[in-house]
Short mmCIF file of C-alpha atoms in Angstrom, two decimals:
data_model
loop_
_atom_site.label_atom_id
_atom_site.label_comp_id
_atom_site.label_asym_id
_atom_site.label_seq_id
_atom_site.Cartn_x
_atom_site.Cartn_y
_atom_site.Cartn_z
CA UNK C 1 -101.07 -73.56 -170.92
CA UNK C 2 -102.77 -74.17 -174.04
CA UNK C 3 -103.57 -71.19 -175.67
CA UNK C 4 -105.69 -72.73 -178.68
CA UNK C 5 -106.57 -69.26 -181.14
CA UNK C 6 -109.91 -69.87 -181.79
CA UNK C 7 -110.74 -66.04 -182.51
CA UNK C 8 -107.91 -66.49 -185.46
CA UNK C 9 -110.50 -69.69 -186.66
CA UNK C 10 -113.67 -68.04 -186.49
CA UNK C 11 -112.18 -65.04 -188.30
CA UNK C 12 -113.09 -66.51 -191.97
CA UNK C 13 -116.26 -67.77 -191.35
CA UNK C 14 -118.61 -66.62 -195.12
CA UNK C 15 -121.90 -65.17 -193.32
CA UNK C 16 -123.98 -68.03 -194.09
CA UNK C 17 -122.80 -70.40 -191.51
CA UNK C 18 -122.21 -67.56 -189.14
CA UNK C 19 -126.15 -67.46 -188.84
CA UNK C 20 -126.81 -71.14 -188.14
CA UNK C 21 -127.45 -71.87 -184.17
CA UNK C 22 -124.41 -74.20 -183.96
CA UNK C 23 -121.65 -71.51 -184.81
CA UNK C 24 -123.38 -69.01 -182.35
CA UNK C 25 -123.74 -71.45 -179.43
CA UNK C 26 -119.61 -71.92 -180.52
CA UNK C 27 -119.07 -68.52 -179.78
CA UNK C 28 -121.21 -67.94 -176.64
CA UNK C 29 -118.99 -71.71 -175.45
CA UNK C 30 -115.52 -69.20 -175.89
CA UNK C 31 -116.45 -66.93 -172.76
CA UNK C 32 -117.48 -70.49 -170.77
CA UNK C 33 -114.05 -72.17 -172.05
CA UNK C 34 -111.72 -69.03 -171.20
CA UNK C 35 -113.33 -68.98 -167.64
CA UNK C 36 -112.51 -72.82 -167.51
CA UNK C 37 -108.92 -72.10 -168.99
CA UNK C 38 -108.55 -69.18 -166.49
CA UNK C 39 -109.35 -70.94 -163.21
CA UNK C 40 -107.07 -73.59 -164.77
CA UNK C 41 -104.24 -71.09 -164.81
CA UNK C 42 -104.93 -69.76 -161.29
CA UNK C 43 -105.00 -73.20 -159.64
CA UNK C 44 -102.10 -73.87 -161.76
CA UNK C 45 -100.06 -70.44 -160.55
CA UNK C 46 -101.30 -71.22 -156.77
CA UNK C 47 -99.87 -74.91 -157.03
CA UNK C 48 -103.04 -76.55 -156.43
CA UNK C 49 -103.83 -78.32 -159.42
CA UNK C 50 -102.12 -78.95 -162.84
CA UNK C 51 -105.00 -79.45 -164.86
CA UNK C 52 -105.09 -78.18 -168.56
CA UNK C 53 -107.08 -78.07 -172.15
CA UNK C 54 -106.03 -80.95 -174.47
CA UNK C 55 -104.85 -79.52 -177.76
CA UNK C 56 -107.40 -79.34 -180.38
CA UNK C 57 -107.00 -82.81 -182.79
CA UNK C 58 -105.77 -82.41 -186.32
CA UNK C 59 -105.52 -84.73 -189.17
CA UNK C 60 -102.42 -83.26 -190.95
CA UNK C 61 -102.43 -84.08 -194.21
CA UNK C 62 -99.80 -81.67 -196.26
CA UNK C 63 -97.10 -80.50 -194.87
CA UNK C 64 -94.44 -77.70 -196.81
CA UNK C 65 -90.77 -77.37 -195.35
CA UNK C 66 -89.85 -73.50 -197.05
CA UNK C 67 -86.21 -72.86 -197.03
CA UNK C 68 -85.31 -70.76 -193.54
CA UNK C 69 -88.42 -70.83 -192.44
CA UNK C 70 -90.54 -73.02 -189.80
CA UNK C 71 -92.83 -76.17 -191.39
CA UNK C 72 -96.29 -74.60 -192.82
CA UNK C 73 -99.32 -76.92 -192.53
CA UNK C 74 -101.02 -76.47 -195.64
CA UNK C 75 -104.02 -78.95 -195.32
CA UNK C 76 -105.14 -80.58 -192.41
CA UNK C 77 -108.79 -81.06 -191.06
CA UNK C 78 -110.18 -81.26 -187.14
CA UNK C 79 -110.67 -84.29 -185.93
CA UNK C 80 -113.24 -85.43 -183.38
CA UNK C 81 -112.05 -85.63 -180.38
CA UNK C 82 -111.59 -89.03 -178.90
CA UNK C 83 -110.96 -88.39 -175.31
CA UNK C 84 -112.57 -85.12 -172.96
CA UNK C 85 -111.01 -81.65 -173.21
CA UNK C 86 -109.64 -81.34 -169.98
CA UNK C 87 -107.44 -83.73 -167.70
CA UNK C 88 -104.92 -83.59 -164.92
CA UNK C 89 -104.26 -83.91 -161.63
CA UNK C 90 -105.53 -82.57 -157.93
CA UNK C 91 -103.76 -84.34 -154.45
CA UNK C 92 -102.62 -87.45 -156.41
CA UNK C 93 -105.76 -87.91 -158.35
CA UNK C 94 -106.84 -88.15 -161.81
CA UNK C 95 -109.08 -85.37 -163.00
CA UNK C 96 -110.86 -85.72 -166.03
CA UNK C 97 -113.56 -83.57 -167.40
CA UNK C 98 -115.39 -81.86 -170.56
CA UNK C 99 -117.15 -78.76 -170.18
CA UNK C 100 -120.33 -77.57 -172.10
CA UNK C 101 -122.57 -74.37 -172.87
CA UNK C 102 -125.76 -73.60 -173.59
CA UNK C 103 -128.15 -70.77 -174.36
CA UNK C 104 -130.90 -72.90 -173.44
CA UNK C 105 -133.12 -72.35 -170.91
CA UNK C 106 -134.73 -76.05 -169.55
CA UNK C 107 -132.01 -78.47 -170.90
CA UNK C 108 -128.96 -79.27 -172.19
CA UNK C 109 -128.40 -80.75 -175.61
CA UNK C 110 -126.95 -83.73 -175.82
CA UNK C 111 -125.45 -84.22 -179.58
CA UNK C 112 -122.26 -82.02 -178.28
CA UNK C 113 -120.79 -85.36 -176.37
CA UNK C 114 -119.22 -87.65 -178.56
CA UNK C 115 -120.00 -91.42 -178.21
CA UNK C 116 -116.22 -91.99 -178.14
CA UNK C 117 -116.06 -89.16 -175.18
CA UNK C 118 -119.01 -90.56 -173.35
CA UNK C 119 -117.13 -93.83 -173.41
CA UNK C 120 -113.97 -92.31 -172.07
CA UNK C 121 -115.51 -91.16 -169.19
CA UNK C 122 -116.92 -95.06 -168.37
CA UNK C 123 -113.19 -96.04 -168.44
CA UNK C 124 -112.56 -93.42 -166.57
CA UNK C 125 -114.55 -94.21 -163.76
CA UNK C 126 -113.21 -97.86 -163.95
CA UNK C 127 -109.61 -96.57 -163.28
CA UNK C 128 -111.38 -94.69 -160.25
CA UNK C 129 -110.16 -91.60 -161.87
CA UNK C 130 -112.70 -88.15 -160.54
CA UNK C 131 -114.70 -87.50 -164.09
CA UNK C 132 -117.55 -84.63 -164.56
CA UNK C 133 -119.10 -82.50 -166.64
CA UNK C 134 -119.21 -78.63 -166.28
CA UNK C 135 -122.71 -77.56 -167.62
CA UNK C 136 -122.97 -73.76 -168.57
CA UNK C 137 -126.19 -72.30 -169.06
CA UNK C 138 -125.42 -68.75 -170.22
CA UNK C 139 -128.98 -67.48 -170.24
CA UNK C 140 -129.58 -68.53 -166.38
CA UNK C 141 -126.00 -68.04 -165.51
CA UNK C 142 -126.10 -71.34 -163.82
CA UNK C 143 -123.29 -73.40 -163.73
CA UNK C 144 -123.45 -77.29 -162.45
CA UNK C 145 -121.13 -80.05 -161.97
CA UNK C 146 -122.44 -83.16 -163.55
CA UNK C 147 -120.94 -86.35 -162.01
CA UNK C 148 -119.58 -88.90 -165.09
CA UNK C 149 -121.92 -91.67 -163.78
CA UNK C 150 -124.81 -89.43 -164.30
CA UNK C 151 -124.25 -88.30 -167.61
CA UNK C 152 -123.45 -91.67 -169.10
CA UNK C 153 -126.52 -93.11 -167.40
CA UNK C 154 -128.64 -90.46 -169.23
CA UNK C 155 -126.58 -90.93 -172.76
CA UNK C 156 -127.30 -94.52 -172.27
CA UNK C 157 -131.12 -94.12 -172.97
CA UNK C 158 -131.09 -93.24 -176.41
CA UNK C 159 -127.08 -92.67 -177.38
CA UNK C 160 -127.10 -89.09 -176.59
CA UNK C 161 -130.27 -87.77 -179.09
CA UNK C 162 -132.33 -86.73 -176.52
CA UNK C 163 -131.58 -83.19 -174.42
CA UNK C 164 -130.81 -83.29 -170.50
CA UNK C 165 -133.19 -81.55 -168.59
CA UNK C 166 -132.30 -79.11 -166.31
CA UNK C 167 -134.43 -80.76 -163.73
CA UNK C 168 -131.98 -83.39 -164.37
CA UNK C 169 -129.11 -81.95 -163.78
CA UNK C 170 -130.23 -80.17 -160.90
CA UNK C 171 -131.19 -83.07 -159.52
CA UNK C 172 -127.99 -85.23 -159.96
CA UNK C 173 -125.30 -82.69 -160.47
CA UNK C 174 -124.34 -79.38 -157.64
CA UNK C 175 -124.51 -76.16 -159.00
CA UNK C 176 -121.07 -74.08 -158.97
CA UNK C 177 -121.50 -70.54 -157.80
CA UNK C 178 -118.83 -68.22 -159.93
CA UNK C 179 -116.10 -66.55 -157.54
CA UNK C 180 -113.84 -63.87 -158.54
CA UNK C 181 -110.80 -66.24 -158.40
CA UNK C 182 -111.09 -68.69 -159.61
CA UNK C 183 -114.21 -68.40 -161.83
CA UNK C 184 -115.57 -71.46 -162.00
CA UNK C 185 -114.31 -72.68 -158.48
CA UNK C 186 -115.00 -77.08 -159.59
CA UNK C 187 -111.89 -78.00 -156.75
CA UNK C 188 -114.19 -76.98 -153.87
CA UNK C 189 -117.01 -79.69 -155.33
CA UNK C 190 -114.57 -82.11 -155.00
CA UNK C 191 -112.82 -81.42 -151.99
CA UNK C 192 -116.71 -81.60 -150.90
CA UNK C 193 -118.16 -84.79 -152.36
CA UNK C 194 -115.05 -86.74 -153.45
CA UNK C 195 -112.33 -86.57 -150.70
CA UNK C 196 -113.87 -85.87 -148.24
CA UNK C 197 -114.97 -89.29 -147.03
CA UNK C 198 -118.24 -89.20 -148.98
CA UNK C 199 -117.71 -90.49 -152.04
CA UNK C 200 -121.51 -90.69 -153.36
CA UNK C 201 -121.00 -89.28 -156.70
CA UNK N 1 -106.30 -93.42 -179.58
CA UNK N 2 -105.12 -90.44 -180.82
CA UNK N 3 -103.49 -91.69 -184.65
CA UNK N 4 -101.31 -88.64 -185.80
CA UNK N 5 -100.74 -89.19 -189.06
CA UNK N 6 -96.83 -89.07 -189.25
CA UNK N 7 -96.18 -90.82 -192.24
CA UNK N 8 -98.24 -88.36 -193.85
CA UNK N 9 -96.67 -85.29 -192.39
CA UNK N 10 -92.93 -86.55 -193.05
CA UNK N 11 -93.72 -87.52 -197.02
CA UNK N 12 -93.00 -84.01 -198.77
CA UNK N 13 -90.31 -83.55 -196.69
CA UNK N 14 -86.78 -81.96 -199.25
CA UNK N 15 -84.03 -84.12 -199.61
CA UNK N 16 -81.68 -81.74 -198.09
CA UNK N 17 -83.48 -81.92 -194.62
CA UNK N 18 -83.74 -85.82 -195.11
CA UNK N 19 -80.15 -86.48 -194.45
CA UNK N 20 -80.05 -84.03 -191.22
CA UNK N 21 -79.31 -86.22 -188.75
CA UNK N 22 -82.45 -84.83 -186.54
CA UNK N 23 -84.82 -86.40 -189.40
CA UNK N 24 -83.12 -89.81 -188.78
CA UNK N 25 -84.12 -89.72 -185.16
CA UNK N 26 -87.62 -88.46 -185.57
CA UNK N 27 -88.27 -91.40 -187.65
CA UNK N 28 -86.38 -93.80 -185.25
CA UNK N 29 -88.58 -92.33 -182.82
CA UNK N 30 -91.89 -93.38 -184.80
CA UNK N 31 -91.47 -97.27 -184.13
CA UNK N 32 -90.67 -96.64 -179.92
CA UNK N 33 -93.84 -94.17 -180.33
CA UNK N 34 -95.47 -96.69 -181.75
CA UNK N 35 -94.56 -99.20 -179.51
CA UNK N 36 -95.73 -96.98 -176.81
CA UNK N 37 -99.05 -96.27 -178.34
CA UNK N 38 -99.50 -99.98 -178.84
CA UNK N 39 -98.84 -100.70 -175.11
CA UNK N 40 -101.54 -98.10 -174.30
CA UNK N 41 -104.04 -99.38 -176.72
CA UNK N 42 -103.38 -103.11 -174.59
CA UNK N 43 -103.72 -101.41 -171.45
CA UNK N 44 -106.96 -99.69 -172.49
CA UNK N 45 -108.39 -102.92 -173.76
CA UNK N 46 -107.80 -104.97 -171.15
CA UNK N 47 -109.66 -102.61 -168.50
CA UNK N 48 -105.67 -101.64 -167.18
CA UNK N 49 -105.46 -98.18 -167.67
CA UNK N 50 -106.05 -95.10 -169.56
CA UNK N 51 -103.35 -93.26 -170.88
CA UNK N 52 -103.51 -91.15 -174.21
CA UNK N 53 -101.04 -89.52 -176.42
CA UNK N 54 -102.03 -85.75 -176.56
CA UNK N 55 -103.00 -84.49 -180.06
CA UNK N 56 -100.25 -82.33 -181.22
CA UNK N 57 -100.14 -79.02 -180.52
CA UNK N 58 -101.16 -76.71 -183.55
CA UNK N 59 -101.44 -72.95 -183.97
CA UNK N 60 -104.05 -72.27 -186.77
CA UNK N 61 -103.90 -69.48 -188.59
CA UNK N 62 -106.60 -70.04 -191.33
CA UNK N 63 -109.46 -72.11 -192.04
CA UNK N 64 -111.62 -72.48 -195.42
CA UNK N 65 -115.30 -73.56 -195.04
CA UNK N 66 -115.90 -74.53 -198.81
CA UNK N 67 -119.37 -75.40 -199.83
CA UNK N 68 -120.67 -78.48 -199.08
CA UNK N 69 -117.80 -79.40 -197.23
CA UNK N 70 -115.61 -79.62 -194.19
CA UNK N 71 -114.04 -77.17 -192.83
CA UNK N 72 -109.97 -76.97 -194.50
CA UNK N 73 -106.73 -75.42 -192.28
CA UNK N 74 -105.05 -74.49 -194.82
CA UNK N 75 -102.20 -72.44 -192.25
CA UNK N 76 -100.94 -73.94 -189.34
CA UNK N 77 -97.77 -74.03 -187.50
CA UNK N 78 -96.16 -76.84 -185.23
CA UNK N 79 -96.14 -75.50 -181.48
CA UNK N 80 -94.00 -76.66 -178.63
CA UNK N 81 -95.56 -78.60 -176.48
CA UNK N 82 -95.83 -77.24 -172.46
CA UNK N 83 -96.66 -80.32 -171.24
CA UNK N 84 -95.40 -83.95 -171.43
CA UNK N 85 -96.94 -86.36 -174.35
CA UNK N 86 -98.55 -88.90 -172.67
CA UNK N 87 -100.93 -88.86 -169.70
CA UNK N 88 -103.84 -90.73 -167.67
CA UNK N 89 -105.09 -92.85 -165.27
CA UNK N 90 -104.41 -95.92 -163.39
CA UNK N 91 -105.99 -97.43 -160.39
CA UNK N 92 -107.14 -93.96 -159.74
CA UNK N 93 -103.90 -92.34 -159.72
CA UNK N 94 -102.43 -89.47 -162.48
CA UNK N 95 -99.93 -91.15 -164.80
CA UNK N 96 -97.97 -88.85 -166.87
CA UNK N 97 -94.52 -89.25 -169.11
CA UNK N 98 -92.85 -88.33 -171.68
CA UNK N 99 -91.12 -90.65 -174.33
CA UNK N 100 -88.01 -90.43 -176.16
CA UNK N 101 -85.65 -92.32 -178.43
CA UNK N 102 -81.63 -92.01 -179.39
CA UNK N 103 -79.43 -94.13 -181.38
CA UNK N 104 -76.60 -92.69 -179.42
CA UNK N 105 -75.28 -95.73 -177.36
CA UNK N 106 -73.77 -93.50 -173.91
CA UNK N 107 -76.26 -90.67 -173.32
CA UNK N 108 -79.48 -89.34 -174.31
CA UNK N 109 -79.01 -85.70 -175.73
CA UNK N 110 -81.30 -83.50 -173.08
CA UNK N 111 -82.36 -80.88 -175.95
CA UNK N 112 -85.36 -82.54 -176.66
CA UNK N 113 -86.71 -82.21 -172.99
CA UNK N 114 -88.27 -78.74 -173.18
CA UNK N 115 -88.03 -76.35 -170.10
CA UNK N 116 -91.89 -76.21 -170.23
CA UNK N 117 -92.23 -79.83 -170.17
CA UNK N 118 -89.56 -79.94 -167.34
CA UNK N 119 -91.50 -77.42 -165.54
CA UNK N 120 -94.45 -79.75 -166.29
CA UNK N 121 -92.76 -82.65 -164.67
CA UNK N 122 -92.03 -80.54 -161.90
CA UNK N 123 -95.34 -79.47 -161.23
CA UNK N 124 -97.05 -83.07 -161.92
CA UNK N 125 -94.73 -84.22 -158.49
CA UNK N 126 -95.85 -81.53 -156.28
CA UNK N 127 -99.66 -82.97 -156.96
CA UNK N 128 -98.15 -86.39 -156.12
CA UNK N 129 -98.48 -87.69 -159.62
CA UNK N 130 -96.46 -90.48 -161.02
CA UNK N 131 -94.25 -88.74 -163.01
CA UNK N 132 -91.28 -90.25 -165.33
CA UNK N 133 -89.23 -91.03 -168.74
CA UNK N 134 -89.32 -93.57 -170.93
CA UNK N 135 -85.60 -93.57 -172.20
CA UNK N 136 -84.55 -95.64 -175.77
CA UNK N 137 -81.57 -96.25 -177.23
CA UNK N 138 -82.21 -98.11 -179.80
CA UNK N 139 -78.59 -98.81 -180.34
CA UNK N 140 -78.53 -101.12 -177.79
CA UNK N 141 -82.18 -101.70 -177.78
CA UNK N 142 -82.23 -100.64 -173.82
CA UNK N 143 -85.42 -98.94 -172.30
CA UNK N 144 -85.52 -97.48 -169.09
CA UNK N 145 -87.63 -96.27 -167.05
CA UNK N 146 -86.41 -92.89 -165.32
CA UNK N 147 -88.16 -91.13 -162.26
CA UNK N 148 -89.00 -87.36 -163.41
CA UNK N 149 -87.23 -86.47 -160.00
CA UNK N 150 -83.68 -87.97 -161.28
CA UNK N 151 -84.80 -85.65 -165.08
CA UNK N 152 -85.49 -82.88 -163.50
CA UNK N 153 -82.33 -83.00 -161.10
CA UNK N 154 -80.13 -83.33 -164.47
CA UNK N 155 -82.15 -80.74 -166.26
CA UNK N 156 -81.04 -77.79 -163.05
CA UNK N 157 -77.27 -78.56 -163.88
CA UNK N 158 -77.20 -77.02 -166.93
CA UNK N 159 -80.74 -76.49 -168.20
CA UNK N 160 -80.75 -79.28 -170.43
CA UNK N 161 -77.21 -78.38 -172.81
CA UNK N 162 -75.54 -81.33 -171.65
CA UNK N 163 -76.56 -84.83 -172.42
CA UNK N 164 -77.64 -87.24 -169.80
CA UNK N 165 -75.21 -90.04 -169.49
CA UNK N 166 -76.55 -93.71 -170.06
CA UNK N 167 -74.25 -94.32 -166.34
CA UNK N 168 -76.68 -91.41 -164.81
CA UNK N 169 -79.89 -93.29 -166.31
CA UNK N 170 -78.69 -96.62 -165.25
CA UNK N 171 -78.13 -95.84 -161.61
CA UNK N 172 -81.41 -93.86 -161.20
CA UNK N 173 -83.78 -95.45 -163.22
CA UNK N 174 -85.28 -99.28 -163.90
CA UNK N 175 -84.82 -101.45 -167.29
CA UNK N 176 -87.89 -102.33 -168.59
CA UNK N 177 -87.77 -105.42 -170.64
CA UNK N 178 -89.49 -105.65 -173.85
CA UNK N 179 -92.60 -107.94 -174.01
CA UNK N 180 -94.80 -109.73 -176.72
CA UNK N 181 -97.76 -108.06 -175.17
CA UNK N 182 -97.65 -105.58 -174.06
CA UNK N 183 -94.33 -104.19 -175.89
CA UNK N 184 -93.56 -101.61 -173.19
CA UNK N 185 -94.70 -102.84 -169.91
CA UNK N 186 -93.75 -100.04 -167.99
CA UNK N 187 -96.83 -100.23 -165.27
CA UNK N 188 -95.10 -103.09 -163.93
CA UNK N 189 -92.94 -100.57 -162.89
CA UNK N 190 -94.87 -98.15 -161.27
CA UNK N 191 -96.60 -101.21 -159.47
CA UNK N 192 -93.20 -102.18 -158.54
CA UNK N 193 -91.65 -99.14 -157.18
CA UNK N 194 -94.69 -96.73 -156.73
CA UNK N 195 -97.90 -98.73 -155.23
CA UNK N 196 -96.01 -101.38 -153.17
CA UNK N 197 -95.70 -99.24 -150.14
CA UNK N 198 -91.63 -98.27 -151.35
CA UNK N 199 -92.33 -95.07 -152.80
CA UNK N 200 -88.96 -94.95 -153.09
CA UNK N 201 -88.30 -93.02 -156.57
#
């Protein structure tokens, strides 16, 4: 698994950013991601998916080779990320998904999905690969799965500056109740609406 | 596409490590990476498939946030990657492989196969993924195409000390001749051997 250390990131953050919305809605989206990278590990353990976190992209710009010891990055920046987070594969097929969280009540904002992701996910689709969106909202404790075709329909109206509604979501997505193990239990969906003969997603 | 800056990263590079002989194959590697990444890009653009290199996996240690500007890693280590490099989808079904490159002209030395990314393989088969090697020796400018089954099979003898004769890679895997467009056609193959009803590798 990909153990990315994000507590070793947020570590040096000066106070000033630390109190803008975007940094806390970061650090509520750790507990979401861990549950995400745990029921990744137990599907993973119980050999019934392999299905894990892209590493985080870097632009490596400097690079220092010290004598007996291991190469030191010494500047690189993050990069956006070109593709979704997470990817793998269930029975044969191609799994493909990002996950999101909010502290937001009635919708989902939409500026954390990338044009480049949204994209992804419409080629995706054409490959007939299974793509979603796992929609946290941490002050409901609701959790959906949001079919690919659905989000990219709503990104299309305005290129992703408008919020989704939850009525939305609720609407075109099915919510995920959270288990003990796994957590965030996204298989079952797709046992449910993908393979088993219904494929109306 | 994922564009990891390699040029960049091997510039400061000391002279000393320059005329290891690992260096030389690392940047023999670049041009069948690139080839590789080139083949992708053609398959993504002509609506084939969608397969991406995986960013490269780094541990950060530190980050600045300066003022009025993006955020700086200014510590990070290379990690070992636990999974293969390259993965995706085509016609609905999980693609994954790894890629590597020798200028040795009668086996491909197995150190550079990882026991994690063996594993990897391992577990990618048991979902029913396509799983395999792209094998170069740019010696005799020969790329095959080896099933993960016949790389993991090697890997058990001896957990990847000994190398894997050219003979062995020959008899259990398929040449793939280099094209104009794309370089590295190696769906061919898995339309070949994998989706024509001979699931045979």
């Amino acid at each position: 698994m990909v153990n990315y250390p994000h507590n070793l990131v947020r570590k040096p953050l000066p106070k000033v950013k630390q109190e803008k919305k975007h940094i806390n809605f970061a650090n509520r989206g750790m507990s979401f991601e861990a549950a995400i990278n745990r029921t990744n590990e137990y599907y993973l353990s119980h050999q019934i998916a392999v299905i894990h976190k892209k590493p985080t992209p870097v632009q490596i710009v400097k690079v220092d080779y010290p004598k007996r010891s291991r190469a030191k990055i010494v500047e690189a920046y993050f990069r956006q990320a070109s593709t979704t987070d997470y990817s793998g594969v269930y029975k044969g097929h191609y799994i493909d998904f990002e996950a999101k969280e909010t502290h937001q009540k009635t919708a989902m904002p939409m500026k954390n999905f990338h044009a480049h992701q949204v994209e992804h996910m419409d080629q995706v689709l054409k490959q007939n690969g299974i793509c979603f969106a796992l929609l946290y909202f941490s002050s409901l404790k609701e959790t959906y799965f949001l079919p690919a075709r659905a989000l990219i329909d709503f990104y299309q109206i305005d290129k992703g500056t408008k919020s989704m509604p939850l009525h939305y979501i609720r609407k075109n997505g099915i919510e995920i109740k959270e288990n003990a193990y796994p957590q965030v239990p996204y298989l079952d969906i797709i046992d449910y609406h993908f393979l088993n003969g219904s494929k109306n997603l």
